[in-house]
């Protein structure tokens, strides 16, 4: 009974994209990041995540859609209270928020084992306490004895899954170096070898998102450590085309030009011909932004302007190019007629919607120049507006 259908898909997509949930047999399973965000909202913005507030807002939005409530007043009322809640949250110290979340999330983050030991005791130094920490790239679990003890682990990783934060997977047959799975502040990663000198970093590669760490093996680690992979030389300039994983998923690149791949596996399998084609198609498309999509042309109005049924971010609407009018809820958008569209647009204009149309001024007839009035006849503030009118303009 809550949520608008037009926003449902985008909300679920955001939950997955931000790793608040993971999919398991087409079911949403909350991840630790999602639990932390939920705990924060439930404690510091309680009113705005309650069912009652959401249901009440849905009713008001329906009234706005029906024309029974002014949308400007609805936004004023909402923002007045919401901005006050944000102001109160800004006054909180970060440490106070983290301590509160640490207390609320404790039973979930630090689960006692069968051995009866305190799950909060740091396994590295044995003296510090494990606690929820906030870093540049999000939350993680760390030792309170930092920087003397630098033990960290990713959220969701249980102690014992990787002894000391490291699990040996095998040996790279080409180099003879050990390959390990490790857990860092920014997530799990593979590492080949160890640092030989101070400041030297061994080769590393992040574990792909959504990978079950329990099923990670040497084969996957070696594939990831082989990246970036050179697909071949571009036939036009001889420069290399590279395949790799990036912030937005798998891609191929050439001379700072990027094109997305369809799947993770394609990073290891894409050939030179397909890579060149993808890069050429991306270059041909450029960076043009797509405008609203027209679903149907309904016909022209009295002025000869084509009236269209449009697909918008928040649902279908009709438009004459200057005024947009939402198709009412429960109405089959594809069955809207020209007469209905014109009526919706007229109602929208009557309520003050749409762009103001400029009237063309009639050409002025040439006349003799008027004589200038004496300077003393000009009052200093002859065109000053009354105070009440000024306040209305400002509002």
Short mmCIF file of C-alpha atoms in Angstrom, two decimals:
data_model
loop_
_atom_site.label_atom_id
_atom_site.label_comp_id
_atom_site.label_asym_id
_atom_site.label_seq_id
_atom_site.Cartn_x
_atom_site.Cartn_y
_atom_site.Cartn_z
CA UNK A 1 0.00 0.00 0.00
CA UNK A 2 3.00 2.36 -0.15
CA UNK A 3 5.24 3.57 -2.97
CA UNK A 4 4.31 4.98 -6.34
CA UNK A 5 4.50 2.51 -9.28
CA UNK A 6 6.51 4.96 -11.40
CA UNK A 7 9.35 5.04 -8.84
CA UNK A 8 9.29 1.38 -7.80
CA UNK A 9 11.83 0.13 -10.37
CA UNK A 10 14.29 2.98 -9.76
CA UNK A 11 14.15 2.43 -5.98
CA UNK A 12 14.89 -1.29 -6.28
CA UNK A 13 17.69 -0.56 -8.75
CA UNK A 14 19.26 1.93 -6.33
CA UNK A 15 19.17 -0.63 -3.51
CA UNK A 16 21.16 -3.06 -5.66
CA UNK A 17 23.54 -0.50 -7.19
CA UNK A 18 24.57 0.84 -3.77
CA UNK A 19 25.01 -2.68 -2.36
CA UNK A 20 22.35 -2.16 0.30
CA UNK A 21 20.97 -5.59 -0.63
CA UNK A 22 22.08 -8.68 -2.51
CA UNK A 23 19.98 -10.98 -4.66
CA UNK A 24 19.50 -14.62 -3.66
CA UNK A 25 17.03 -16.66 -5.74
CA UNK A 26 15.24 -13.45 -6.78
CA UNK A 27 14.94 -12.33 -3.17
CA UNK A 28 16.40 -9.23 -1.54
CA UNK A 29 18.78 -10.03 1.33
CA UNK A 30 19.91 -6.94 3.29
CA UNK A 31 23.68 -6.38 3.41
CA UNK A 32 25.47 -4.74 6.33
CA UNK A 33 25.65 -1.42 4.51
CA UNK A 34 21.88 -1.46 4.09
CA UNK A 35 21.39 -2.38 7.75
CA UNK A 36 23.57 0.54 8.85
CA UNK A 37 21.69 3.03 6.68
CA UNK A 38 18.37 1.68 7.94
CA UNK A 39 19.53 1.88 11.58
CA UNK A 40 20.70 5.47 11.05
CA UNK A 41 17.40 6.55 9.50
CA UNK A 42 15.31 4.73 12.10
CA UNK A 43 17.16 6.50 14.92
CA UNK A 44 17.75 9.99 13.55
CA UNK A 45 14.98 10.40 10.93
CA UNK A 46 12.38 8.14 12.51
CA UNK A 47 9.34 10.06 11.31
CA UNK A 48 10.29 9.83 7.64
CA UNK A 49 10.63 6.04 7.54
CA UNK A 50 7.38 5.29 9.34
CA UNK A 51 4.53 3.72 7.36
CA UNK A 52 2.11 6.36 8.61
CA UNK A 53 4.13 9.24 7.18
CA UNK A 54 4.59 7.51 3.82
CA UNK A 55 0.90 6.62 3.54
CA UNK A 56 -0.15 10.17 4.44
CA UNK A 57 2.22 11.60 1.84
CA UNK A 58 0.81 9.24 -0.80
CA UNK A 59 -2.69 10.57 -0.13
CA UNK A 60 -1.52 14.16 -0.45
CA UNK A 61 0.28 13.43 -3.71
CA UNK A 62 -2.93 11.91 -5.05
CA UNK A 63 -4.75 15.11 -4.06
CA UNK A 64 -2.14 17.15 -5.94
CA UNK A 65 -2.59 14.91 -8.98
CA UNK A 66 -6.36 15.41 -8.79
CA UNK A 67 -5.97 19.18 -8.47
CA UNK A 68 -7.38 19.34 -4.93
CA UNK A 69 -4.11 20.43 -3.27
CA UNK A 70 -1.53 23.02 -4.28
CA UNK A 71 1.81 21.28 -4.82
CA UNK A 72 3.74 24.38 -3.72
CA UNK A 73 2.10 24.34 -0.31
CA UNK A 74 2.79 20.60 0.02
CA UNK A 75 6.50 21.18 -0.67
CA UNK A 76 6.62 24.11 1.77
CA UNK A 77 5.09 22.03 4.56
CA UNK A 78 7.39 19.08 3.89
CA UNK A 79 10.58 21.11 3.60
CA UNK A 80 9.89 23.15 6.72
CA UNK A 81 9.95 20.07 8.96
CA UNK A 82 12.51 18.07 6.97
CA UNK A 83 15.08 20.89 6.88
CA UNK A 84 14.69 21.24 10.65
CA UNK A 85 15.42 17.50 11.05
CA UNK A 86 18.52 17.87 8.87
CA UNK A 87 19.65 20.81 10.99
CA UNK A 88 19.35 18.74 14.14
CA UNK A 89 21.34 15.88 12.56
CA UNK A 90 24.11 18.30 11.52
CA UNK A 91 24.58 19.27 15.15
CA UNK A 92 25.45 15.69 16.07
CA UNK A 93 29.11 14.73 16.37
CA UNK A 94 30.26 11.97 14.02
CA UNK A 95 31.71 10.03 16.94
CA UNK A 96 28.35 10.15 18.72
CA UNK A 97 26.58 8.78 15.65
CA UNK A 98 29.17 6.00 15.19
CA UNK A 99 28.96 5.05 18.88
CA UNK A 100 25.18 4.85 18.67
CA UNK A 101 25.30 2.71 15.50
CA UNK A 102 28.03 0.58 17.05
CA UNK A 103 25.76 -0.15 20.00
CA UNK A 104 22.66 -0.82 17.91
CA UNK A 105 24.49 -2.96 15.34
CA UNK A 106 26.63 -4.83 17.90
CA UNK A 107 24.52 -8.02 18.08
CA UNK A 108 24.64 -8.29 14.27
CA UNK A 109 28.29 -7.31 13.64
CA UNK A 110 29.86 -9.15 16.56
CA UNK A 111 28.22 -12.56 16.88
CA UNK A 112 29.58 -14.76 19.72
CA UNK A 113 31.25 -17.98 18.56
CA UNK A 114 30.96 -21.49 19.92
CA UNK A 115 34.17 -21.03 21.91
CA UNK A 116 32.49 -18.48 24.20
CA UNK A 117 35.13 -15.80 23.57
CA UNK A 118 34.24 -12.11 23.43
CA UNK A 119 33.61 -11.42 19.72
CA UNK A 120 34.75 -7.81 20.16
CA UNK A 121 38.32 -8.70 21.22
CA UNK A 122 40.78 -7.88 18.41
CA UNK A 123 42.25 -11.14 17.04
CA UNK A 124 45.43 -9.32 16.02
CA UNK A 125 46.63 -7.56 19.18
CA UNK A 126 44.37 -9.30 21.72
CA UNK A 127 44.04 -6.09 23.68
CA UNK A 128 41.91 -3.73 21.62
CA UNK A 129 38.17 -3.88 20.99
CA UNK A 130 36.61 -4.26 17.56
CA UNK A 131 34.33 -1.39 16.67
CA UNK A 132 32.41 0.06 13.76
CA UNK A 133 34.56 2.66 11.97
CA UNK A 134 33.84 5.20 9.26
CA UNK A 135 36.36 5.72 6.44
CA UNK A 136 36.53 7.62 3.21
CA UNK A 137 34.91 4.77 1.29
CA UNK A 138 32.34 3.76 3.89
CA UNK A 139 32.05 1.79 7.10
CA UNK A 140 34.27 -1.10 8.21
CA UNK A 141 35.30 -2.92 11.39
CA UNK A 142 38.60 -1.91 12.99
CA UNK A 143 40.58 -2.12 16.22
CA UNK A 144 40.34 0.63 18.85
CA UNK A 145 44.15 0.50 19.25
CA UNK A 146 44.72 2.08 15.84
CA UNK A 147 47.33 3.14 14.68
CA UNK A 148 49.37 0.73 16.84
CA UNK A 149 47.11 -2.09 15.67
CA UNK A 150 45.99 -1.86 12.03
CA UNK A 151 43.58 -4.79 12.04
CA UNK A 152 40.52 -4.18 9.82
CA UNK A 153 37.92 -6.34 8.20
CA UNK A 154 35.15 -5.72 5.73
CA UNK A 155 31.56 -5.53 6.90
CA UNK A 156 29.85 -8.89 6.59
CA UNK A 157 33.05 -10.88 6.97
CA UNK A 158 33.05 -13.16 10.01
CA UNK A 159 36.14 -13.86 12.03
CA UNK A 160 37.59 -17.22 11.05
CA UNK A 161 36.72 -16.95 7.35
CA UNK A 162 40.27 -15.74 6.74
CA UNK A 163 42.87 -16.22 9.45
CA UNK A 164 44.51 -12.89 10.20
CA UNK A 165 42.58 -11.36 7.31
CA UNK A 166 44.44 -13.64 4.81
CA UNK A 167 43.62 -16.93 3.12
CA UNK A 168 46.07 -18.81 0.91
CA UNK A 169 44.63 -19.96 -2.41
CA UNK A 170 47.71 -21.53 -4.00
CA UNK A 171 50.80 -20.65 -6.02
CA UNK A 172 51.01 -18.82 -9.34
CA UNK A 173 52.58 -21.43 -11.71
CA UNK A 174 54.20 -18.70 -13.81
CA UNK A 175 55.95 -16.81 -11.01
CA UNK A 176 56.02 -19.31 -8.16
CA UNK A 177 54.61 -16.64 -5.82
CA UNK A 178 51.81 -17.39 -3.33
CA UNK A 179 48.34 -16.08 -4.17
CA UNK A 180 46.15 -14.99 -1.25
CA UNK A 181 42.67 -13.67 -0.58
CA UNK A 182 42.74 -10.72 1.78
CA UNK A 183 40.24 -8.38 3.37
CA UNK A 184 40.97 -4.68 3.31
CA UNK A 185 39.19 -1.51 4.25
CA UNK A 186 37.77 -1.17 0.74
CA UNK A 187 36.69 -4.79 0.39
CA UNK A 188 38.18 -8.23 -0.37
CA UNK A 189 41.05 -8.49 -2.86
CA UNK A 190 43.56 -10.91 -4.35
CA UNK A 191 47.30 -10.48 -3.87
CA UNK A 192 50.25 -12.16 -5.53
CA UNK A 193 53.47 -12.33 -3.51
CA UNK A 194 54.63 -10.04 -0.74
CA UNK A 195 56.25 -6.63 -0.59
CA UNK A 196 60.03 -7.13 -0.95
CA UNK A 197 61.08 -3.60 -0.05
CA UNK A 198 59.58 -0.79 2.01
CA UNK A 199 57.12 1.14 -0.14
CA UNK A 200 56.93 -1.67 -2.71
CA UNK A 201 53.42 -2.94 -3.42
CA UNK A 202 52.69 -6.45 -4.73
CA UNK A 203 50.20 -6.95 -7.54
CA UNK A 204 46.59 -6.79 -6.31
CA UNK A 205 43.11 -7.01 -7.80
CA UNK A 206 39.67 -6.49 -6.24
CA UNK A 207 37.24 -9.38 -5.95
CA UNK A 208 34.27 -8.78 -8.32
CA UNK A 209 31.12 -7.51 -6.60
CA UNK A 210 28.60 -10.18 -5.67
CA UNK A 211 31.21 -12.97 -5.51
CA UNK A 212 30.67 -15.55 -2.76
CA UNK A 213 33.99 -15.53 -0.88
CA UNK A 214 33.44 -19.12 0.25
CA UNK A 215 33.66 -20.28 -3.40
CA UNK A 216 36.70 -18.19 -4.38
CA UNK A 217 39.55 -20.32 -5.80
CA UNK A 218 42.99 -19.96 -7.40
CA UNK A 219 41.58 -19.98 -10.94
CA UNK A 220 39.47 -16.87 -10.34
CA UNK A 221 42.33 -15.15 -8.51
CA UNK A 222 44.75 -15.71 -11.41
CA UNK A 223 42.19 -14.41 -13.92
CA UNK A 224 41.68 -11.22 -11.90
CA UNK A 225 45.41 -10.74 -11.33
CA UNK A 226 45.98 -10.98 -15.10
CA UNK A 227 44.09 -7.71 -15.57
CA UNK A 228 44.31 -5.28 -17.23
CA UNK A 229 44.28 -7.55 -20.28
CA UNK A 230 45.55 -6.36 -23.65
CA UNK A 231 43.02 -7.38 -26.28
CA UNK A 232 45.18 -6.34 -29.23
CA UNK A 233 46.40 -3.37 -31.25
CA UNK A 234 43.93 -0.95 -32.78
CA UNK A 235 44.12 -1.25 -36.61
CA UNK A 236 44.05 2.53 -37.13
CA UNK A 237 46.93 3.69 -34.92
CA UNK A 238 48.49 0.54 -33.51
CA UNK A 239 47.80 1.59 -29.91
CA UNK A 240 46.71 -1.17 -27.50
CA UNK A 241 43.08 -1.90 -26.61
CA UNK A 242 42.72 -2.93 -22.98
CA UNK A 243 39.94 -4.83 -21.15
CA UNK A 244 39.40 -4.39 -17.44
CA UNK A 245 36.92 -3.77 -14.63
CA UNK A 246 36.11 -0.21 -13.59
CA UNK A 247 33.86 1.72 -11.29
CA UNK A 248 30.88 1.20 -13.59
CA UNK A 249 31.61 -2.40 -14.58
CA UNK A 250 33.56 -4.21 -17.32
CA UNK A 251 34.91 -2.15 -20.23
CA UNK A 252 37.41 -1.87 -23.10
CA UNK A 253 39.52 1.25 -23.57
CA UNK A 254 41.72 2.82 -26.22
CA UNK A 255 43.44 6.21 -26.01
CA UNK A 256 41.25 7.33 -23.07
CA UNK A 257 38.08 6.28 -24.87
CA UNK A 258 35.90 3.72 -23.07
CA UNK A 259 33.09 1.36 -24.08
CA UNK A 260 31.12 -0.89 -21.71
CA UNK A 261 31.02 -4.67 -22.06
CA UNK A 262 27.88 -6.75 -21.60
CA UNK A 263 29.16 -9.12 -18.90
CA UNK A 264 32.06 -9.78 -16.52
CA UNK A 265 33.14 -12.84 -18.48
CA UNK A 266 33.57 -10.75 -21.63
CA UNK A 267 36.57 -9.02 -20.01
CA UNK A 268 38.49 -12.26 -20.44
CA UNK A 269 36.97 -13.34 -23.77
CA UNK A 270 36.36 -10.21 -25.88
CA UNK A 271 38.30 -10.24 -29.18
CA UNK A 272 39.86 -7.44 -31.19
CA UNK A 273 37.04 -7.21 -33.76
CA UNK A 274 34.28 -6.79 -31.19
CA UNK A 275 36.38 -4.37 -29.14
CA UNK A 276 37.02 -2.15 -32.19
CA UNK A 277 33.30 -2.26 -33.06
CA UNK A 278 32.22 -1.28 -29.52
CA UNK A 279 34.66 1.63 -29.43
CA UNK A 280 33.54 2.84 -32.87
CA UNK A 281 29.86 2.67 -31.88
CA UNK A 282 30.55 4.55 -28.65
CA UNK A 283 32.44 7.25 -30.55
CA UNK A 284 29.62 7.59 -33.10
CA UNK A 285 27.01 8.01 -30.36
CA UNK A 286 29.01 10.69 -28.59
CA UNK A 287 27.62 12.09 -25.36
CA UNK A 288 24.22 13.31 -26.54
CA UNK A 289 21.61 13.19 -23.80
CA UNK A 290 18.31 11.57 -24.57
CA UNK A 291 15.29 13.76 -24.14
CA UNK A 292 11.80 12.67 -23.08
CA UNK A 293 10.42 9.87 -25.24
CA UNK A 294 7.29 10.52 -27.29
CA UNK A 295 4.86 7.61 -27.03
CA UNK A 296 2.23 8.90 -29.41
CA UNK A 297 1.18 11.94 -31.47
CA UNK A 298 -2.43 12.83 -30.67
CA UNK A 299 -2.99 15.57 -33.22
CA UNK A 300 -2.67 19.34 -33.60
CA UNK A 301 -4.42 22.02 -31.54
CA UNK A 302 -6.14 25.13 -32.94
CA UNK A 303 -2.77 26.88 -33.32
CA UNK A 304 -1.33 23.99 -35.32
CA UNK A 305 0.96 22.73 -32.53
CA UNK A 306 1.31 18.96 -32.31
CA UNK A 307 0.06 17.51 -29.01
CA UNK A 308 2.09 14.51 -27.88
CA UNK A 309 1.79 11.78 -25.28
CA UNK A 310 5.17 11.61 -23.55
CA UNK A 311 6.95 9.05 -21.37
CA UNK A 312 8.31 10.89 -18.33
CA UNK A 313 10.42 9.94 -15.37
CA UNK A 314 7.39 10.07 -13.08
CA UNK A 315 4.83 8.67 -15.49
CA UNK A 316 3.12 9.56 -18.78
CA UNK A 317 2.02 13.10 -19.58
CA UNK A 318 0.68 15.15 -22.48
CA UNK A 319 2.42 18.23 -23.82
CA UNK A 320 2.06 20.99 -26.37
CA UNK A 321 5.75 21.88 -26.12
CA UNK A 322 5.30 24.58 -23.47
CA UNK A 323 2.85 23.06 -20.97
CA UNK A 324 3.02 19.53 -19.57
CA UNK A 325 0.02 17.88 -17.94
CA UNK A 326 0.21 14.57 -16.07
CA UNK A 327 -2.12 11.78 -17.14
CA UNK A 328 -4.31 11.00 -14.08
CA UNK A 329 -3.68 7.81 -12.11
CA UNK A 330 -5.80 4.88 -13.22
CA UNK A 331 -6.10 6.21 -16.80
CA UNK A 332 -4.81 4.12 -19.69
CA UNK A 333 -2.26 6.54 -21.15
CA UNK A 334 -2.34 5.00 -24.63
CA UNK A 335 -6.11 5.53 -24.84
CA UNK A 336 -5.97 9.29 -24.15
CA UNK A 337 -7.60 11.28 -26.98
CA UNK A 338 -6.72 14.71 -28.36
CA UNK A 339 -9.77 16.27 -26.67
CA UNK A 340 -8.77 14.81 -23.29
CA UNK A 341 -5.19 16.01 -23.73
CA UNK A 342 -6.30 19.54 -24.60
CA UNK A 343 -8.53 19.58 -21.52
CA UNK A 344 -5.67 18.43 -19.27
CA UNK A 345 -3.34 21.06 -20.71
CA UNK A 346 -5.97 23.80 -20.30
CA UNK A 347 -6.52 22.82 -16.66
CA UNK A 348 -2.76 22.83 -16.07
CA UNK A 349 -2.39 26.32 -17.58
CA UNK A 350 -5.30 27.58 -15.47
CA UNK A 351 -3.42 26.51 -12.34
CA UNK A 352 -0.33 28.43 -13.38
CA UNK A 353 1.66 25.63 -14.99
CA UNK A 354 3.77 25.73 -18.11
CA UNK A 355 6.02 28.31 -19.63
CA UNK A 356 4.71 31.82 -19.99
CA UNK A 357 4.11 32.59 -23.63
CA UNK A 358 5.43 35.94 -24.75
CA UNK A 359 3.01 38.05 -26.74
CA UNK A 360 4.40 39.70 -29.82
CA UNK A 361 4.18 43.46 -29.53
CA UNK A 362 2.57 45.30 -32.43
CA UNK A 363 4.99 47.51 -34.41
CA UNK A 364 4.92 51.08 -33.20
CA UNK A 365 4.10 53.84 -35.66
CA UNK A 366 6.81 56.41 -36.13
CA UNK A 367 5.96 59.76 -34.57
CA UNK A 368 7.65 63.00 -33.83
CA UNK A 369 9.92 62.97 -30.78
CA UNK A 370 8.21 64.14 -27.63
CA UNK A 371 9.45 67.21 -25.85
CA UNK A 372 11.31 66.52 -22.66
CA UNK A 373 9.54 67.43 -19.45
CA UNK A 374 11.29 69.86 -17.12
CA UNK A 375 13.65 68.20 -14.64
CA UNK A 376 11.68 69.49 -11.67
CA UNK A 377 8.57 67.65 -12.89
CA UNK A 378 10.25 64.23 -12.36
CA UNK A 379 9.79 62.83 -8.85
CA UNK A 380 12.79 60.82 -7.64
CA UNK A 381 10.75 57.65 -6.91
CA UNK A 382 7.83 58.01 -9.27
CA UNK A 383 7.76 54.27 -10.14
CA UNK A 384 8.33 52.84 -6.70
CA UNK A 385 6.01 49.90 -6.04
CA UNK A 386 3.85 49.69 -2.92
CA UNK A 387 5.35 47.60 -0.12
CA UNK A 388 2.64 44.97 -0.32
CA UNK A 389 3.25 44.48 -4.04
CA UNK A 390 7.02 44.16 -3.48
CA UNK A 391 6.46 41.46 -0.86
CA UNK A 392 4.24 39.57 -3.27
CA UNK A 393 6.89 39.74 -5.98
CA UNK A 394 9.54 38.48 -3.57
CA UNK A 395 7.33 35.62 -2.47
#
